[in-house]
Structures are given as C-alpha cells and as structure tokens.
mmCIF file of C-alpha atoms and ligand atoms in Angstrom:
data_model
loop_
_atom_site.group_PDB
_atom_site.id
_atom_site.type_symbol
_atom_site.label_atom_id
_atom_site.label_comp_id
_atom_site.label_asym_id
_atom_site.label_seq_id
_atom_site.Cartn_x
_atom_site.Cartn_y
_atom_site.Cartn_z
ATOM 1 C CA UNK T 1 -106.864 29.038 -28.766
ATOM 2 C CA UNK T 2 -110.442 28.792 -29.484
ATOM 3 C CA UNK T 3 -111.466 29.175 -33.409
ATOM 4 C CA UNK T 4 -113.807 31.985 -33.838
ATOM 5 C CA UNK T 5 -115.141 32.681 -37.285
ATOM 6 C CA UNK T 6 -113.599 36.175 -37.753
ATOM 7 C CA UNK T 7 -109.946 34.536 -36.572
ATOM 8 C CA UNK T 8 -110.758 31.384 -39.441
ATOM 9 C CA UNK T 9 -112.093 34.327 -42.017
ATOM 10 C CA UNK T 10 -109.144 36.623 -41.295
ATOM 11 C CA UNK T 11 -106.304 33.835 -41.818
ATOM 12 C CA UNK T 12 -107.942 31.994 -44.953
ATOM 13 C CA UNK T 13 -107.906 35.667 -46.241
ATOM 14 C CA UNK T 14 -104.104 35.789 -45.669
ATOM 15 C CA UNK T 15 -102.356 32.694 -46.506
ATOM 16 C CA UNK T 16 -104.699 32.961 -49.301
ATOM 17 C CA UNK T 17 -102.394 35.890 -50.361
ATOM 18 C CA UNK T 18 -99.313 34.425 -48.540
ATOM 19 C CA UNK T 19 -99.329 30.932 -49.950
ATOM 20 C CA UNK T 20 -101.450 30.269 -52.451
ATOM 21 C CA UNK T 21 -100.913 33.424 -54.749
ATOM 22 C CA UNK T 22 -104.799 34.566 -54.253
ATOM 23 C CA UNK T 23 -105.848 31.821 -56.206
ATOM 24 C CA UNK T 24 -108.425 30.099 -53.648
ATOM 25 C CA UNK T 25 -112.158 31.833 -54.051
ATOM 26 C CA UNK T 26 -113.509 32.694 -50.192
ATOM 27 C CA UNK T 27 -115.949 29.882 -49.267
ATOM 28 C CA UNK T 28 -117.945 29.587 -46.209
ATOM 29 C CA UNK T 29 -116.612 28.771 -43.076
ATOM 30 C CA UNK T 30 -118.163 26.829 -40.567
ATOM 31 C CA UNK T 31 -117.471 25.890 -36.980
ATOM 32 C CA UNK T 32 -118.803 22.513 -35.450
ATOM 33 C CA UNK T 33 -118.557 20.984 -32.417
ATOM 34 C CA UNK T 34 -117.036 17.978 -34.067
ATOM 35 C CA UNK T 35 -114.748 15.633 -32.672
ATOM 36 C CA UNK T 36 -113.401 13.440 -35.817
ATOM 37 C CA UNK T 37 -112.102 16.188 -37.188
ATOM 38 C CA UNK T 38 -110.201 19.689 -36.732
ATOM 39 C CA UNK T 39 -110.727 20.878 -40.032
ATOM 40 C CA UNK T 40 -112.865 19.589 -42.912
ATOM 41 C CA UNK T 41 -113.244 20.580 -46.548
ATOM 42 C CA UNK T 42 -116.862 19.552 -47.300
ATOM 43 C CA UNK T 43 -117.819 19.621 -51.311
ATOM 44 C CA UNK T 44 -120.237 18.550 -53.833
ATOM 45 C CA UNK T 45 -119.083 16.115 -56.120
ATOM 46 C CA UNK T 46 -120.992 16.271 -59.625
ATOM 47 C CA UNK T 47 -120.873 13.509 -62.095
ATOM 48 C CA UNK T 48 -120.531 15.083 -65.595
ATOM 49 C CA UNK T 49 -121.053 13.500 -69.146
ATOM 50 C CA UNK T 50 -118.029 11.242 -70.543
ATOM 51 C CA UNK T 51 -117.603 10.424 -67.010
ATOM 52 C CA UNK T 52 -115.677 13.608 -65.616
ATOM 53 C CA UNK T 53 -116.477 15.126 -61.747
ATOM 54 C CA UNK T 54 -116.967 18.186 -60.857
ATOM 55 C CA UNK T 55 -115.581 19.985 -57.414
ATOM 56 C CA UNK T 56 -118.297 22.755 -56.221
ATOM 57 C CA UNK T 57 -120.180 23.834 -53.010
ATOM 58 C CA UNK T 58 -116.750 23.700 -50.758
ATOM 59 C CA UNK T 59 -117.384 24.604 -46.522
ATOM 60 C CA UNK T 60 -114.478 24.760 -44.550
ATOM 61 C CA UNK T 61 -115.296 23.320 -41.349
ATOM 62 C CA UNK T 62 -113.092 23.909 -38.055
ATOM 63 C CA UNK T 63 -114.089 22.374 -34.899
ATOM 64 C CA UNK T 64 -114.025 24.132 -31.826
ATOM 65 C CA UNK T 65 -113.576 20.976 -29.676
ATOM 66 C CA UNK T 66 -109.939 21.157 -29.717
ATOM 67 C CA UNK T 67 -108.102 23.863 -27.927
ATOM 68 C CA UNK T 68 -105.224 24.096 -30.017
ATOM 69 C CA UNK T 69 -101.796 26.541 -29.622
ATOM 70 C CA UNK T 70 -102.214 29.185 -32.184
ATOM 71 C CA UNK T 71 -99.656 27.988 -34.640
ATOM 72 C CA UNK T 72 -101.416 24.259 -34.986
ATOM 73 C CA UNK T 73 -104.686 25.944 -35.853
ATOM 74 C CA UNK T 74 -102.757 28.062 -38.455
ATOM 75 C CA UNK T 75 -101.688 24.574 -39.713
ATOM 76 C CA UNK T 76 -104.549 23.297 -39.935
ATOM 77 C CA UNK T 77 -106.340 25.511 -41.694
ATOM 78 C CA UNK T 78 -103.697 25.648 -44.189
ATOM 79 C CA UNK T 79 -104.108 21.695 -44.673
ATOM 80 C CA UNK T 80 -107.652 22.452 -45.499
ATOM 81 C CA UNK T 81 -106.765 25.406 -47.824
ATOM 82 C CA UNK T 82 -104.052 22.739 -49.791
ATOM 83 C CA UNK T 83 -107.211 20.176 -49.996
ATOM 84 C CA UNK T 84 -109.415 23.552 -51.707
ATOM 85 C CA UNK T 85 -106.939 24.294 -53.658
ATOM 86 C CA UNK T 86 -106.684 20.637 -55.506
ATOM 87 C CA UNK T 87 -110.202 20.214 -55.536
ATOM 88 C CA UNK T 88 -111.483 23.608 -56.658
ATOM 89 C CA UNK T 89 -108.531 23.173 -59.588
ATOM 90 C CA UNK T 90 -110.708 19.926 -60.786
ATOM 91 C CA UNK T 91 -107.395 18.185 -60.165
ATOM 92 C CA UNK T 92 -106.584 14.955 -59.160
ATOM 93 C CA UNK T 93 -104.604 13.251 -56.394
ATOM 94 C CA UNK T 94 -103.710 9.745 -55.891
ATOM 95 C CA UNK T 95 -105.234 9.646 -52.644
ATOM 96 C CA UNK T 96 -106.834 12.490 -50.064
ATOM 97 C CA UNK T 97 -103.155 13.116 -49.023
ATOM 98 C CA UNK T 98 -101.559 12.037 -52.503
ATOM 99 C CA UNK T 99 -98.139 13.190 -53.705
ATOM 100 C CA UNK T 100 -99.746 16.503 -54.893
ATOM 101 C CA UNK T 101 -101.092 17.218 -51.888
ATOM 102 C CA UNK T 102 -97.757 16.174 -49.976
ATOM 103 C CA UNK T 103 -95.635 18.534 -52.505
ATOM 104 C CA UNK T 104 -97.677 21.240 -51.992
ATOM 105 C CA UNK T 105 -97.812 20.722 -48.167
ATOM 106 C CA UNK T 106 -93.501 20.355 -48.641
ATOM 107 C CA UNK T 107 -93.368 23.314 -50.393
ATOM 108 C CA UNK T 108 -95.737 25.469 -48.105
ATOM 109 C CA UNK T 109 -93.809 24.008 -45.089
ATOM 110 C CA UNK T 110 -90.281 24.848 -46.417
ATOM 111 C CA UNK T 111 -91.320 28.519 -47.542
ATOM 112 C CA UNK T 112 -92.884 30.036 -45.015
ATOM 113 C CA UNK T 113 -91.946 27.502 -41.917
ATOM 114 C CA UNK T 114 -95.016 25.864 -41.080
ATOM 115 C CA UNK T 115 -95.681 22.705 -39.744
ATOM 116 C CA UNK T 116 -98.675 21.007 -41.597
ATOM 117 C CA UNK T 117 -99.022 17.433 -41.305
ATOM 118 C CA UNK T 118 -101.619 14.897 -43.549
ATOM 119 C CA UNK T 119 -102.825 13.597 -39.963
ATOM 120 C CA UNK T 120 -104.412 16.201 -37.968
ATOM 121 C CA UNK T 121 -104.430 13.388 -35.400
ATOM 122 C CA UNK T 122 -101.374 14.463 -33.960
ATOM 123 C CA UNK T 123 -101.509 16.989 -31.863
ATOM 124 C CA UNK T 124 -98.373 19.118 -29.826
ATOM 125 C CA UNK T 125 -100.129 16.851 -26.512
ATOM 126 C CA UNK T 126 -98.659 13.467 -28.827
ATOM 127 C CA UNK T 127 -95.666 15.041 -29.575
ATOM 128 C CA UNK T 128 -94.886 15.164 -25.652
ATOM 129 C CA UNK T 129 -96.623 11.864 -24.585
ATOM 130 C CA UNK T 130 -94.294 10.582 -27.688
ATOM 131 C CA UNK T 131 -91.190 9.082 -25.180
ATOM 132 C CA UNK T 132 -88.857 6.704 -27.590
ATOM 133 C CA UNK T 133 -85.358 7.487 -27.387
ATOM 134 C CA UNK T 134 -83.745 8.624 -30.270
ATOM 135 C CA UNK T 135 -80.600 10.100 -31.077
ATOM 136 C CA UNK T 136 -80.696 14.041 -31.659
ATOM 137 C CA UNK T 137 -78.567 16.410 -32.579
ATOM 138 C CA UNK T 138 -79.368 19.569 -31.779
ATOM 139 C CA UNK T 139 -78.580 23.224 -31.253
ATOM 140 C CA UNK T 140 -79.060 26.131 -28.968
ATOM 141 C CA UNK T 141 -79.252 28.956 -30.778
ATOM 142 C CA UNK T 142 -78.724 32.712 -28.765
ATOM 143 C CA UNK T 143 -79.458 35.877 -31.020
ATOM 144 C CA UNK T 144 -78.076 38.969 -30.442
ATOM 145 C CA UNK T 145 -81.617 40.469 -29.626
ATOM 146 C CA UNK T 146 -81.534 37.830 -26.692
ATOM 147 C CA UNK T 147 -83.845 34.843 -27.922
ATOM 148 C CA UNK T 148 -83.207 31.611 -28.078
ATOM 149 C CA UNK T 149 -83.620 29.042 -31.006
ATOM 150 C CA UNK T 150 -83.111 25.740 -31.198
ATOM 151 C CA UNK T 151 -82.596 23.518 -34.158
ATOM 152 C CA UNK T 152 -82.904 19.273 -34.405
ATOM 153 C CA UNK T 153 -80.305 18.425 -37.404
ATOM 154 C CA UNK T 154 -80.908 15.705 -40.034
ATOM 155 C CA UNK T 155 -78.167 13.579 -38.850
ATOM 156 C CA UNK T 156 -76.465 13.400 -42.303
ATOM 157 C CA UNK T 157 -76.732 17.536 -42.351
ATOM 158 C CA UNK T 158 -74.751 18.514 -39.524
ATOM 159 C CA UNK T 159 -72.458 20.146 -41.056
ATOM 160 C CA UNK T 160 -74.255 22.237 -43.330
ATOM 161 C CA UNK T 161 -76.360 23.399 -40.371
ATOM 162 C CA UNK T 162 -73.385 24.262 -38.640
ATOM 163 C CA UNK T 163 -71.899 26.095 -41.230
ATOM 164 C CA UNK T 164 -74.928 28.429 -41.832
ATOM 165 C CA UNK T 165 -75.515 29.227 -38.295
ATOM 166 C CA UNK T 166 -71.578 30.699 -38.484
ATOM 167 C CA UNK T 167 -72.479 32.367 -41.007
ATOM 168 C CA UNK T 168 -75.443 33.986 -40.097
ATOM 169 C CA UNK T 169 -75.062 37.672 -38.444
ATOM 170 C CA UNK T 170 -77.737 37.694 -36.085
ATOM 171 C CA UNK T 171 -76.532 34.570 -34.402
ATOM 172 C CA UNK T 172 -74.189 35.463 -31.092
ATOM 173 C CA UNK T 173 -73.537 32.058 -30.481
ATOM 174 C CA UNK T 174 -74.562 28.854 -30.503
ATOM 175 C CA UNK T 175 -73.711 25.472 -29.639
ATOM 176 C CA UNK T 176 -74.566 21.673 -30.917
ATOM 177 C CA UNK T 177 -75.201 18.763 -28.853
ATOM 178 C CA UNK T 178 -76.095 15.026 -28.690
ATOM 179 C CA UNK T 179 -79.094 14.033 -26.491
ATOM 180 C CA UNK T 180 -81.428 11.241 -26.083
ATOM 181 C CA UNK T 181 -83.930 13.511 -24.242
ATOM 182 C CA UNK T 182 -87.328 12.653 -25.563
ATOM 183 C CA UNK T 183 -88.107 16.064 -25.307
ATOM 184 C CA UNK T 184 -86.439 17.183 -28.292
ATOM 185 C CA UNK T 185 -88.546 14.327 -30.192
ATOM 186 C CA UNK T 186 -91.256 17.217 -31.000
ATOM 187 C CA UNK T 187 -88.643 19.176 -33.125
ATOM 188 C CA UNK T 188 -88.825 17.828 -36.867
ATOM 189 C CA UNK T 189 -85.489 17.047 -37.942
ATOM 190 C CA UNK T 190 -83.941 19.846 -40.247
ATOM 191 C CA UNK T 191 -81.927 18.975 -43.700
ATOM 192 C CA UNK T 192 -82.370 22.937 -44.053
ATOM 193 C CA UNK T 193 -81.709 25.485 -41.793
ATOM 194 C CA UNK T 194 -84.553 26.190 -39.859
ATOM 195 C CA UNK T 195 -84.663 27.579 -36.013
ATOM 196 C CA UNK T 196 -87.550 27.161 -33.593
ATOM 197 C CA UNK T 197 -87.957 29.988 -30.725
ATOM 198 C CA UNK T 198 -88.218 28.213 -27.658
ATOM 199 C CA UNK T 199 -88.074 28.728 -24.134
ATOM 200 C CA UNK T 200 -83.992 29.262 -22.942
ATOM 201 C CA UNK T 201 -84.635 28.001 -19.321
ATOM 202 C CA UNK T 202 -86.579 24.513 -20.690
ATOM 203 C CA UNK T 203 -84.006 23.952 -23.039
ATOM 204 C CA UNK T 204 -80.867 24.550 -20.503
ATOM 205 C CA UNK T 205 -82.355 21.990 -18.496
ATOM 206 C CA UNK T 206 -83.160 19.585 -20.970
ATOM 207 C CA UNK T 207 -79.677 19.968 -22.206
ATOM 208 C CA UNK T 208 -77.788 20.060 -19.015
ATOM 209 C CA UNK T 209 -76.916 15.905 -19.214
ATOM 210 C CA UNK T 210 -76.299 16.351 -23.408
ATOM 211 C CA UNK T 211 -72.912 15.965 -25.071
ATOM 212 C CA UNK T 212 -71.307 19.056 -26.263
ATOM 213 C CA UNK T 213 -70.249 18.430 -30.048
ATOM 214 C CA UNK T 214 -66.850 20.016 -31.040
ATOM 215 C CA UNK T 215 -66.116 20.942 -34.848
ATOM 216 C CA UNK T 216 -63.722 18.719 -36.093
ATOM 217 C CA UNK T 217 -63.919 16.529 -33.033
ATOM 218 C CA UNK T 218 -63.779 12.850 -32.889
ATOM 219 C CA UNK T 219 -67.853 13.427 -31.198
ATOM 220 C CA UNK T 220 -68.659 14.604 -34.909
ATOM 221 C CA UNK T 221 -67.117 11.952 -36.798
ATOM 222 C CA UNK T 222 -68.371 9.323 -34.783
ATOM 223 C CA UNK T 223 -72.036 9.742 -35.661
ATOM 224 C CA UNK T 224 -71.741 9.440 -38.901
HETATM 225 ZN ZN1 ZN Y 301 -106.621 16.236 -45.111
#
C-alpha cells in the first residue's frame, strides 16, 4: 500500500499505545519521495556543556517510493518508532541498530508478532528472489474456523512446537513436514510458537513433494 499521512499519523498513534506504553511524544511526519530509505528518523543533535548531546527536533520520514504489503509498512514504522524512542530517552546505543535497539525490536517482535528487521533493505520481493536450499521444518496448521497457518520450526524446537499446537483448542489439525522448498525460506524460523495465515492452496502445493514427519518416528529423530 501507498503511505498516506493520515494512515502514518493513525498507526504511530497506536503502537504508540500498543507498544511503547504512550511514552513516544507525536512528532511530525513527513512523506518523501526518497529512495535510500523507507523510513527515517531525522533529529537535531545538540552539543551540551561537559560534553553531553542532546536528541530534539525528531521528523519521521516515510517514503512513498516503495509500494509495500500493509504489514511491512507497519514494520517499518515501528523500526522508526524503536529509533524515537532511544533517542528522545537521551539514551545511548552501541551503534544505530545496537543491542538496545535489537532488544527492544526482540521484544516488540515476540509480543505482538511483528516482523521488524534493522535492514529495511529487505523487502517480502528478497524474501522470494531468496532461492538457497535449506532444510525446513514446517507445519500446516487448519483451524476450526477454516484458516490455515503455517509455522517454520527452529530445528532444535520441534517438539515443543508440536506439543503446543496439540494442545491448543482452536487447532483441528495439523501436520509437520520436511521440505527444501525455497519457498518456505520467507517464514522466520520459530523457537516459540508462532503461526502465519497463509494461503491453503499455495501451501498444498508447495508441500505436495515434502516429507510427512511422524511423532516418535525415526523421520524425527533423524534431524536432530
Ligand atoms: Zn534503523
């Protein structure tokens, strides 16, 4: 989708609330035609006596270049709200995407199951042009409302994951597998349980040549 200013205003407004406890102030927002970046946090850095800085003047900046799926956009202005929220705290980082900023992007991604990244560089377009073959172990999830979910295990998970899904009501069934498919390269690999919603007929068919795992099976044991 195309960033407009009221869709940028509206969502800084509520993961503002959502993720960040209220804490951020509301800053401008600005769209640019940019193409070296998707999102920018652009500050004033002041120089105070006994050699401490000072954060002020923050613009969030979101190009309109890039016609990004809803969700990525969400991400991305989310990586820019993580970046206010160290800089407008006077804190610092070891880097622009230092270990605070990586806990706090962890912790954001793990709560309320987001996706950001500290490169906006890549982009759901890399994740598909990305064709190594890997090992995956992964999961077709049915719910009893009729969607369908799919999960990418850690490898050294599996059976946590497993155990979860049996246990959670809403599930109707669901079954793992091993592919090399680059298609399921996209899906970040899951130490926790977490379910993407995703197309049943594209995943059928990219799991029609895959290896059904069985519990307790010698398929299980083997990958480990
Ligand atoms: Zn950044």
């Amino acid at each position: 989708m195309k960033p407009t200013l009221d869709y940028v205003l509206r969502r800084f407004d509520e993961f503002n609330t959502l993720c960040f406890g209220g804490e951020l102030r509301p800053i401008p927002v600005r769209l640019s035609r940019a193409r070296s970046f998707l999102g920018q946090i652009a500050y004033h850095r002041e120089r105070r006596l006994f050699g401490s800085n000072r954060n002020s003047g923050f613009v969030l900046r979101i190009s309109t270049l890039f016609n990004l799926p809803q969700d990525e956009l969400d991400d991305v202005i989310l990586h820019e709200m993580i970046h206010l929220s160290i800089l407008s705290r006077q804190l610092k980082d070891g880097s622009a995407h230092g270990p605070l900023f990586r806990s706090m992007m962890d912790d954001i991604n793990r709560r309320f199951g987001r996706h950001i990244t500290v490169s906006h560089r890549r982009t759901r377009e890399d994740n598909e042009r990305d064709t190594a073959v890997r090992q995956h172990l992964v999961c077709r999830v049915r719910f009893r409302d009729g969607r369908t979910g799919l999960t990418v295990a850690a490898h050294t998970r599996l059976l946590p994951l497993w155990d979860a899904l049996q246990q959670w009501s809403e599930v109707s069934e669901f079954r793992w597998y091993v592919t090399r498919d680059p298609f399921f390269n996209r899906f970040p690999r899951s130490k926790v349980l977490k379910v993407y919603r995703v197309d049943d007929a594209e995943v059928v068919d990219h799991l029609c040549s895959a290896v059904p795992l069985m519990r307790d099976g010698a398929a299980v044991k083997a990958l480990q």
